[in-house]
Coordinates of C-alpha atoms and ligand atoms in Angstrom, one line a residue:
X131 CA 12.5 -219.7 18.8
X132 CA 15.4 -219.8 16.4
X133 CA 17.5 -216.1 16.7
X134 CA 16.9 -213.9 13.7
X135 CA 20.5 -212.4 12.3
X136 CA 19.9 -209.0 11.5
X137 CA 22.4 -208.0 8.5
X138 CA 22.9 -203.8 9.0
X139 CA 22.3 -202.3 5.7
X140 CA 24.5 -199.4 4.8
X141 CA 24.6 -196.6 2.9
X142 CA 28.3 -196.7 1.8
X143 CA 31.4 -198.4 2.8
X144 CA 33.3 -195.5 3.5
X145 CA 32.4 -192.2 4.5
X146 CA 35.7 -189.6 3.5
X147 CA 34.7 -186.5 5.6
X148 CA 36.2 -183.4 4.1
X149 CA 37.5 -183.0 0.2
X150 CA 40.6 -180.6 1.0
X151 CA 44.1 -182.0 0.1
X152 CA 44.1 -185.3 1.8
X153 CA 40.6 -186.4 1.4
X154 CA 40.0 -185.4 -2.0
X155 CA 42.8 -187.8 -2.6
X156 CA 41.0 -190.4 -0.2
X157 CA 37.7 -190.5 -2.2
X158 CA 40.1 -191.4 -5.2
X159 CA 41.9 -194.0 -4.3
X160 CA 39.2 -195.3 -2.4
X161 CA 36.9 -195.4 -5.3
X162 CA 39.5 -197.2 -7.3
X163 CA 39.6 -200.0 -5.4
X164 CA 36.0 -200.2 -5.5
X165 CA 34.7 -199.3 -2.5
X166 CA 31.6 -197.4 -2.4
X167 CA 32.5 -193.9 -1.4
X168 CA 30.6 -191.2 0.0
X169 CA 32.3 -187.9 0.1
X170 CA 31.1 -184.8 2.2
X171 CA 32.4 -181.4 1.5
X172 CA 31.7 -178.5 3.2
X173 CA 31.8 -175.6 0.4
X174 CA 33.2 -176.7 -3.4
X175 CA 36.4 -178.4 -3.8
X176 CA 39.3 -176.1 -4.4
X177 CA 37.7 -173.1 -2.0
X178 CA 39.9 -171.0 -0.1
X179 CA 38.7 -171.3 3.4
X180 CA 41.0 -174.4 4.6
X181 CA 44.8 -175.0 4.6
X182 CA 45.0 -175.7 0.7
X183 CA 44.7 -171.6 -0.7
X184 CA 47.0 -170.2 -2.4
X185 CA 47.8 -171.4 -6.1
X186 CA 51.0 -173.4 -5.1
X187 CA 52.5 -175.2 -2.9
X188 CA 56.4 -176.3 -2.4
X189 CA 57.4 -180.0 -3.3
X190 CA 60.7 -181.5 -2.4
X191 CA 61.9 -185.4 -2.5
X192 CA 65.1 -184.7 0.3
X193 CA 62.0 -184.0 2.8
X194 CA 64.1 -182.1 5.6
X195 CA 61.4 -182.7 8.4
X196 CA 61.5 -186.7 8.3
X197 CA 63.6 -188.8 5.8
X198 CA 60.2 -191.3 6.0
X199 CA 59.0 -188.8 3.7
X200 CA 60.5 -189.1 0.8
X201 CA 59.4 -192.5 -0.2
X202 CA 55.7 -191.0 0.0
X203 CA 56.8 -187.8 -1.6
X204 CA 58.0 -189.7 -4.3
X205 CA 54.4 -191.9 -4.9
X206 CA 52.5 -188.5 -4.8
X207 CA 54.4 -187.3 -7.3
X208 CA 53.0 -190.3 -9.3
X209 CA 49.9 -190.1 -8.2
X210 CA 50.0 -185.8 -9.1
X211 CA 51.2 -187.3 -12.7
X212 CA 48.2 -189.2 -12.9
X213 CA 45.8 -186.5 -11.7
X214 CA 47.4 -184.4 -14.5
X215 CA 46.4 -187.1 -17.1
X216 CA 43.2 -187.5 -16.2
X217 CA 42.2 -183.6 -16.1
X218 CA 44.7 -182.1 -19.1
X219 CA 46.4 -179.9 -17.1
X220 CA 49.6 -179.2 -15.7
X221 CA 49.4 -179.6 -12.1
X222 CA 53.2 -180.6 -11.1
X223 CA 56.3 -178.4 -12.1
X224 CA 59.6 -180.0 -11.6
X225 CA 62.0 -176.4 -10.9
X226 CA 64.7 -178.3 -8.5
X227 CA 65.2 -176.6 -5.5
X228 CA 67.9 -175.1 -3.6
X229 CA 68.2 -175.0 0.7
X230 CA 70.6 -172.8 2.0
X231 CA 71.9 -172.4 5.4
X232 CA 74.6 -173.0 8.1
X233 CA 76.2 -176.7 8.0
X234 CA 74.5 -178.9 10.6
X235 CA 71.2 -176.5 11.0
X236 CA 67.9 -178.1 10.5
X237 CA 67.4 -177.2 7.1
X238 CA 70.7 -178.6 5.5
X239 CA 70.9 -181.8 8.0
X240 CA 67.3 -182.6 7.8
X241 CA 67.6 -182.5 3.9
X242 CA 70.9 -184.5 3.6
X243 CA 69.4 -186.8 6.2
X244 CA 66.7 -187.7 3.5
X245 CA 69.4 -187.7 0.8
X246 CA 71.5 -189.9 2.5
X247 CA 68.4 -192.7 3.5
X248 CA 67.5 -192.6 0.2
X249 CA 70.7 -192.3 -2.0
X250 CA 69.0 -189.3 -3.9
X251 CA 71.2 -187.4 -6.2
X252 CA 71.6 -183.9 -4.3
X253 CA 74.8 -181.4 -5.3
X254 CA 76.3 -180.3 -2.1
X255 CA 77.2 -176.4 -2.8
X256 CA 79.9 -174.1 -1.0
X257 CA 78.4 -170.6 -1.0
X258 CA 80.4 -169.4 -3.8
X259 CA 78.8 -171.8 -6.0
X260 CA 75.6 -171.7 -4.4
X261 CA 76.2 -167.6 -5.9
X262 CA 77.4 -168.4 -9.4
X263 CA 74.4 -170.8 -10.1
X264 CA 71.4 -168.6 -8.0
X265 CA 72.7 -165.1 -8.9
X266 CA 69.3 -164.5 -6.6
X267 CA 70.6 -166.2 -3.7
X268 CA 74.3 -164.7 -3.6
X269 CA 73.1 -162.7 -0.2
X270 CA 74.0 -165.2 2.4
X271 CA 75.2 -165.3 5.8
X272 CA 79.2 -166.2 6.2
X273 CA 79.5 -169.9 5.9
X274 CA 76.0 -171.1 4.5
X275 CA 76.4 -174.2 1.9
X276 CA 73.5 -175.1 -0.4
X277 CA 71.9 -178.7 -1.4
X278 CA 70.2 -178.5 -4.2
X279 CA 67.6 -181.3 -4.4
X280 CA 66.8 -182.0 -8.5
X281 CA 63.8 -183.1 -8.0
X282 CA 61.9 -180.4 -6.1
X283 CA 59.1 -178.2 -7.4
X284 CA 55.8 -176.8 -6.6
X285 CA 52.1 -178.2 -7.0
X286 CA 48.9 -176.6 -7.7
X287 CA 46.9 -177.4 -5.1
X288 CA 43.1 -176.1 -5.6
X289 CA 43.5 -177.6 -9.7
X290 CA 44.7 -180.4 -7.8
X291 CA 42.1 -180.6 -4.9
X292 CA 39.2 -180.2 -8.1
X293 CA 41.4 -183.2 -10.3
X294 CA 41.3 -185.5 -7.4
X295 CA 37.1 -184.8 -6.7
X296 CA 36.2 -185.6 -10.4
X297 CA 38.6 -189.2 -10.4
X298 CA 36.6 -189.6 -7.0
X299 CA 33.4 -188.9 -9.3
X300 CA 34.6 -190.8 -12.3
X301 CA 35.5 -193.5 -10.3
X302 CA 32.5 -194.3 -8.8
X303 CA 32.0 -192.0 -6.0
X304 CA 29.5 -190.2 -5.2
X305 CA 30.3 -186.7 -3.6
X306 CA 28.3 -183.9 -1.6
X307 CA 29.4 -180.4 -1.9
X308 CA 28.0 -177.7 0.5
X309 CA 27.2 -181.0 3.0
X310 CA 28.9 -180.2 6.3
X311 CA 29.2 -183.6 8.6
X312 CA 27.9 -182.3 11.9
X313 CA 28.7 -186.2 13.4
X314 CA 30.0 -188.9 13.6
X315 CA 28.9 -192.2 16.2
X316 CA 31.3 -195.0 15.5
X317 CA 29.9 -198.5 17.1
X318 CA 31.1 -202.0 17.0
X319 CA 28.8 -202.6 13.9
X320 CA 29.7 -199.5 11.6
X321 CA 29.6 -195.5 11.8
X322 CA 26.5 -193.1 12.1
X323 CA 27.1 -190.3 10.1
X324 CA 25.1 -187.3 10.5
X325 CA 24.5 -183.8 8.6
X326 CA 22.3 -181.4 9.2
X327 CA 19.5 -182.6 7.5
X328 CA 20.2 -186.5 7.6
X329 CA 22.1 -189.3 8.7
X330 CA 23.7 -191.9 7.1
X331 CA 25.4 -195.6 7.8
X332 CA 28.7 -196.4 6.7
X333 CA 31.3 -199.5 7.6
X334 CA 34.1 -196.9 8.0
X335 CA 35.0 -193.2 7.7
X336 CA 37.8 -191.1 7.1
X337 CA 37.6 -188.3 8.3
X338 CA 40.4 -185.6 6.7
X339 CA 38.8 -182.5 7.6
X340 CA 41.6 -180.4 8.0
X341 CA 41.7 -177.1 10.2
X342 CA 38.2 -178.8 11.6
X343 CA 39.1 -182.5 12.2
X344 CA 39.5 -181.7 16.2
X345 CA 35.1 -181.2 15.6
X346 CA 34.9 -184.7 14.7
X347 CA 38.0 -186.7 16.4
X348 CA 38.4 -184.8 19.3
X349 CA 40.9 -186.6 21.0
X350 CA 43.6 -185.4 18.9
X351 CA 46.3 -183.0 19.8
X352 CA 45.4 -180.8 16.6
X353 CA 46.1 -176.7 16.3
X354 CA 45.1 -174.5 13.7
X355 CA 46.4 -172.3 13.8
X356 CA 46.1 -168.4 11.3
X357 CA 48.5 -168.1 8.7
X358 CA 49.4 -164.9 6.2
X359 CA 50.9 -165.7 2.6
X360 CA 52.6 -163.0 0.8
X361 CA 53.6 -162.8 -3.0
X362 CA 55.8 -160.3 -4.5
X363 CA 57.2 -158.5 -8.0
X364 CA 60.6 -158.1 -9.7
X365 CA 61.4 -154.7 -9.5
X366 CA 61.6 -153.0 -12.8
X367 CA 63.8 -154.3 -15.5
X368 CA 64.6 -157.7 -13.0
X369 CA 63.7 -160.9 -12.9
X370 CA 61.8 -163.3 -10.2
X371 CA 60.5 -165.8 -12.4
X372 CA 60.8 -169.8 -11.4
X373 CA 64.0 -170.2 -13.5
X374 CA 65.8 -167.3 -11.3
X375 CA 64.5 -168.5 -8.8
X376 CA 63.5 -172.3 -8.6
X377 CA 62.1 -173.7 -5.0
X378 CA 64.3 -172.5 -1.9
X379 CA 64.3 -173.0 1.7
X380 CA 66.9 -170.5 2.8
X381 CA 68.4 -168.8 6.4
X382 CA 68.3 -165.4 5.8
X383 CA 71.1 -163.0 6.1
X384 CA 71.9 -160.8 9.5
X385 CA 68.9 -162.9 11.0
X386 CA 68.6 -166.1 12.9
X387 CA 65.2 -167.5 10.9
X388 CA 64.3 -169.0 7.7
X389 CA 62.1 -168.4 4.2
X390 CA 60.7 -170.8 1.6
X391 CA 59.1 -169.7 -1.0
X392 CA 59.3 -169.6 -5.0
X393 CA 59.7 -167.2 -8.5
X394 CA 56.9 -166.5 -10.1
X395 CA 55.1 -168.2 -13.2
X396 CA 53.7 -165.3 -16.2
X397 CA 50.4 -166.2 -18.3
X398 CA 46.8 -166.8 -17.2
X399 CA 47.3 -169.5 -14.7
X400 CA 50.7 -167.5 -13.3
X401 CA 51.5 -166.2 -10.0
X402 CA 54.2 -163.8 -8.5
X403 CA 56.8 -164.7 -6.6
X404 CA 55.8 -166.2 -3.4
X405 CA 58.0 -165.6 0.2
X406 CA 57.2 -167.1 3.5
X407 CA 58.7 -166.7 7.0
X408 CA 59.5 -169.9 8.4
X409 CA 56.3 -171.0 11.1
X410 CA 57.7 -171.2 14.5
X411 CA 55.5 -172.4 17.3
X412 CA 53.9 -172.3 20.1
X413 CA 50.8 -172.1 17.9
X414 CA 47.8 -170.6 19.2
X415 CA 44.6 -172.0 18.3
X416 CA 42.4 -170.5 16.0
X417 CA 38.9 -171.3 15.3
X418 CA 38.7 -172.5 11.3
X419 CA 35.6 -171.0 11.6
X420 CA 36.2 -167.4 13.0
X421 CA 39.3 -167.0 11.1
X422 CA 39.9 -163.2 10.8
X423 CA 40.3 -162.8 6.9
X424 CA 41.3 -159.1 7.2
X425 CA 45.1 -158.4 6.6
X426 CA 46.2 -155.7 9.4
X427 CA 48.6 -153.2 8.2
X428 CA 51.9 -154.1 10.5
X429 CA 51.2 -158.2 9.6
X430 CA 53.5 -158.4 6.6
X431 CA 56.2 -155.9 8.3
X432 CA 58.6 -159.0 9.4
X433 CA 58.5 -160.7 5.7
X434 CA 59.1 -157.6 4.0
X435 CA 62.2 -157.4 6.1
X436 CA 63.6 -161.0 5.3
X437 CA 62.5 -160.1 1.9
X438 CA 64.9 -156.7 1.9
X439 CA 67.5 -158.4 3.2
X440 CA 67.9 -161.8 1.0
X441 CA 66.7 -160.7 -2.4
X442 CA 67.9 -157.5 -3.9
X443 CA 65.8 -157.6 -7.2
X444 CA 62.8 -158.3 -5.2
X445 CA 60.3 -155.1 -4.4
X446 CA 59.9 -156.0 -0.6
X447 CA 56.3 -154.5 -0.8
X448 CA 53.7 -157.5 -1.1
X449 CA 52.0 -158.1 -4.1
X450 CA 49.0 -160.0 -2.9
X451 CA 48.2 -161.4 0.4
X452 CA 45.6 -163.3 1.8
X453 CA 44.9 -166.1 4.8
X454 CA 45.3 -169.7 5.0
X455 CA 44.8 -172.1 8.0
X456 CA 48.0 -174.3 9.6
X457 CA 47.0 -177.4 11.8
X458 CA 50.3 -177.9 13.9
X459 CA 51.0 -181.2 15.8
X460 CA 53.1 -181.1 18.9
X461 CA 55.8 -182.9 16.8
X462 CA 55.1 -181.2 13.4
X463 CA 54.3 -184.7 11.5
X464 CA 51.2 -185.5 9.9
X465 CA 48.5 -188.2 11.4
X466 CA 47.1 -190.7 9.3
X467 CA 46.0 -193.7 9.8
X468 CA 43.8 -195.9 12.3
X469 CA 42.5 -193.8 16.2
X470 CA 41.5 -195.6 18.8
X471 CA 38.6 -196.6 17.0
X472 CA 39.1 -198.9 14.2
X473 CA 35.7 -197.8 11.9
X474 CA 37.5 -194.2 12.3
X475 CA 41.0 -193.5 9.9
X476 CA 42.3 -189.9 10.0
X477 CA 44.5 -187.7 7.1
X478 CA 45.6 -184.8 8.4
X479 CA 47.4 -182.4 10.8
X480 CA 49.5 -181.2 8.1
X481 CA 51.8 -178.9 10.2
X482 CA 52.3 -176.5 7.3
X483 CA 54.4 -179.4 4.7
X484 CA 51.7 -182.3 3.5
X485 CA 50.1 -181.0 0.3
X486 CA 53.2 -182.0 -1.7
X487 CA 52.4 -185.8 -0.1
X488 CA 48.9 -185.4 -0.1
X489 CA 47.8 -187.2 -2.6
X490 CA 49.9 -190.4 -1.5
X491 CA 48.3 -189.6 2.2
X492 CA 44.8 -190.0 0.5
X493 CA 46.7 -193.4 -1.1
X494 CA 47.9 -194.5 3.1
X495 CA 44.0 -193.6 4.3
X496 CA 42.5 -195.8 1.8
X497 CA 45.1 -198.0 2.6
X498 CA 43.9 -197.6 6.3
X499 CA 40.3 -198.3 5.6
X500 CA 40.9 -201.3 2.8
X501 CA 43.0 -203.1 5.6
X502 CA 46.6 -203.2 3.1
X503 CA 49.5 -202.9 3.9
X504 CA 50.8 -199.1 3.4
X505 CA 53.2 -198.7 0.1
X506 CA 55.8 -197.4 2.9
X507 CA 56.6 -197.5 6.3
X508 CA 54.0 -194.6 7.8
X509 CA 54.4 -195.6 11.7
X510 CA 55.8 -192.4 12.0
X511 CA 52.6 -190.3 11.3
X512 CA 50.3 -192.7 13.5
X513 CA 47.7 -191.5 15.0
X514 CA 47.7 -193.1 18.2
X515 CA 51.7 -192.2 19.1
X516 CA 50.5 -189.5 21.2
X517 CA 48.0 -191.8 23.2
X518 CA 51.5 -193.6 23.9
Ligands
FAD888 C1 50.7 -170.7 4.3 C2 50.9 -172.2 4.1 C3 51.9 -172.6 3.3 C4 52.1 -174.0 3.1 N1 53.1 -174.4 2.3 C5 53.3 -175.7 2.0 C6 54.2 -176.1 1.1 O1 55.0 -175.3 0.5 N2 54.3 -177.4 0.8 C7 53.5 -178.3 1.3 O2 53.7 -179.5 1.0 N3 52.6 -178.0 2.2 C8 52.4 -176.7 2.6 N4 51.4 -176.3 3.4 C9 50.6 -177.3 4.1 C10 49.5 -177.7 3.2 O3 49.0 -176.8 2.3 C11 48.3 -178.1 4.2 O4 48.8 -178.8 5.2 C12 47.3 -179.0 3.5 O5 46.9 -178.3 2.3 C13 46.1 -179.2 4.4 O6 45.3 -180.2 3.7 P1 44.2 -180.9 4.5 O7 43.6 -181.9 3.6 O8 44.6 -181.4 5.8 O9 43.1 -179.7 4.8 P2 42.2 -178.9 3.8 O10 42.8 -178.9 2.5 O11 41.9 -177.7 4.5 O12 40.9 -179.8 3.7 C14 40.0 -180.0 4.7 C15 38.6 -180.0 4.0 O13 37.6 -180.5 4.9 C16 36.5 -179.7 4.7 N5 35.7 -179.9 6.0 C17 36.0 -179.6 7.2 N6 35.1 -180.0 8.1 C18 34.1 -180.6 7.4 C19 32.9 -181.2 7.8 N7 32.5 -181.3 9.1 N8 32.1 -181.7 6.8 C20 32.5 -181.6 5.5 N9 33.6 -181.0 5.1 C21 34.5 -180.5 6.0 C22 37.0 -178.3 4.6 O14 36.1 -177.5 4.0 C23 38.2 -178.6 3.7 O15 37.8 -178.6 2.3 C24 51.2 -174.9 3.6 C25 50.1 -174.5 4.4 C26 49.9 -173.1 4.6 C27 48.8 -172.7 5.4

């Protein structure tokens, strides 16, 4: 008897697991290539339950962590551009941004590192200049230069996260919100991907779950890991707004730590100014799922410190705070791209810097899954280097 070929049917190509800041991205570009796109979600796009809460988030071209960053930097910005075209509204502001600290630490070397790979047009700044043009920054520690990187800014990220869903949507895909993926079985022949109610087959998935990726890819070396974000006012008759006070990473005077952070933005859409403590590991892990959402009262006692001693027109009492989720990796860069199994691409572990990239890491996935060749050299953030 002759064999009978037996052609599996699927339900999709591509399977993105997890519209956050990478996948939402994913879905997008996937779709506009063509594929056929199913994207799960586990609450509604833009919710503040993962690692993408908060109404802004810092971009910066001279990326201090890795100069292989700023060539992808540089395509999300494009791709944010686009996402602002598409939905009518500002979702990218270019303020430049300023990094302060000691020659030769991490902050100024990793940034003039990126400057130098790329020949990006950074100003080098002694600290009396750093003074005259950042009145706000003229607190500094003896000997702290500036590089002030032009092209720096921050990004919206749950407008974004929503803008990148409906280009998913009006490109084809089709998208289910409140769906978590309890699953996933990846064979030789395609992926099973289950929910609680249902299963699907799909050629590939990506899964960019964030905070919960470890669930579904558990092979990973993935920590999430409890954050606290902190906002805060001018005090009366000062200002703290984004043109005082543009994008910084900064050391911090009388201490041996760093803040980031941002002015704030007036009008309906606005925000006060934001201050964070740099995130030093180790990193304990947290369950995304059990994350304590009460602020405690001594839990903001270090940042008002660092607040009260870099920025005298700042009231060191937070304005708002709330609780966002870190996923660290042991060498703080991102993983995307192929695992072990090649039906299964990951975007994620975002170690506290991707959303500025993510929209060019949902750009590398679906170059992952479409089998292209990445806009960019991305071996860095390979999956697989700590199977090495
Ligand atoms: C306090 C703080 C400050 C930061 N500051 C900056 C900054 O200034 N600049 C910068 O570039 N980056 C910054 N980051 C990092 C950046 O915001 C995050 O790394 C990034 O937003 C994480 O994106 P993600 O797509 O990996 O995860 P998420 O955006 O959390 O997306 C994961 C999504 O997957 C969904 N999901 C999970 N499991 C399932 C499942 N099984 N089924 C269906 N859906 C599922 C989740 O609900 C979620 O929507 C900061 C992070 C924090 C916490």
């Amino acid at each position: 008897m002759e064999s009978e070929q037996v052609t599996p049917r699927f339900d999709a190509d591509v399977a993105v697991i997890g519209l956050g800041a990478v996948g939402s991205s994913a879905a997008w570009r996937l779709a506009t290539r063509g594929l056929d796109v199913l994207g799960f979600e586990q609450f509604e796009p833009g919710h503040a339950l993962g690692g993408s809460t908060g109404a802004t988030r810092l971009f910066r071209v001279a990326c201090l962590e890795h100069p292989g960053l700023t060539p992808i930097a540089r395509r999300a910005r494009d791709l944010w551009r686009e996402l602002e075209a598409s939905s009518s509204q500002a979702l990218f502001h270019e303020t430049g941004g300023i990094m302060i600290g000691p020659p030769g630490s991490r902050i100024i070397e990793g940034t003039l590192r990126a400057a130098d790979a790329h020949g990006l047009p950074i100003e080098q700044l002694d600290a009396d200049e750093v003074a005259r043009r950042f009145p706000a920054h003229a607190r500094h520690n003896p000997g702290d230069v500036g590089v002030w990187d032009p092209e720096a800014g921050i990004v919206r990220p749950e407008a974004a996260i929503v803008a990148a869903v409906d280009a998913a949507r009006a490109a084809g895909a089709r998208i289910r919100t409140g769906t978590r993926v309890t699953a996933i079985e990846p064979g030789d022949a395609g992926v099973t991907v289950r929910t609680a109610d249902a299963e699907f087959r799909v050629r590939h998935v990506a899964v960019t779950s964030g905070p919960w990726i470890s669930r579904l890819v558990p092979d990973l070396p993935l920590t999430p890991h409890r954050v606290v974000m902190t906002w805060f006012r001018a005090r009366d008759g000062r200002d703290a707004n984004l043109e005082v006070l543009p994008v910084f990473i900064r050391s911090v005077p009388g201490h041996d730590t760093w803040i980031w952070g941002h002015g704030a933005m007036p009008g309906p859409d606005g925000f006060d100014a934001k201050v964070g403590p740099e995130f030093d590991g180790p990193f304990t892990p947290d369950d995304p799922d059990a994350i304590d959402r009460e602020i405690h009262p001594d839990e903001t006692d270090e940042i008002r410190d660092l607040v009260a001693a870099t920025f005298p027109d700042l009231d060191p009492a937070p304005s708002g705070v709330t609780t966002c989720i870190m996923t660290h990796t042991p060498d703080g860069q991102f993983v995307v791209g192929p695992t072990a199994h090649p039906r299964v691409v990951v975007g994620g572990g975002c170690s506290g810097h991707s959303f500025k990239h993510a929209s060019a890491l949902g750009e590398l996935v679906a170059q992952s899954v479409a089998g292209e060749q990445p806009f960019t050299d991305a071996a860095f953030l390979d999956p697989r280097r700590f199977a090495r």
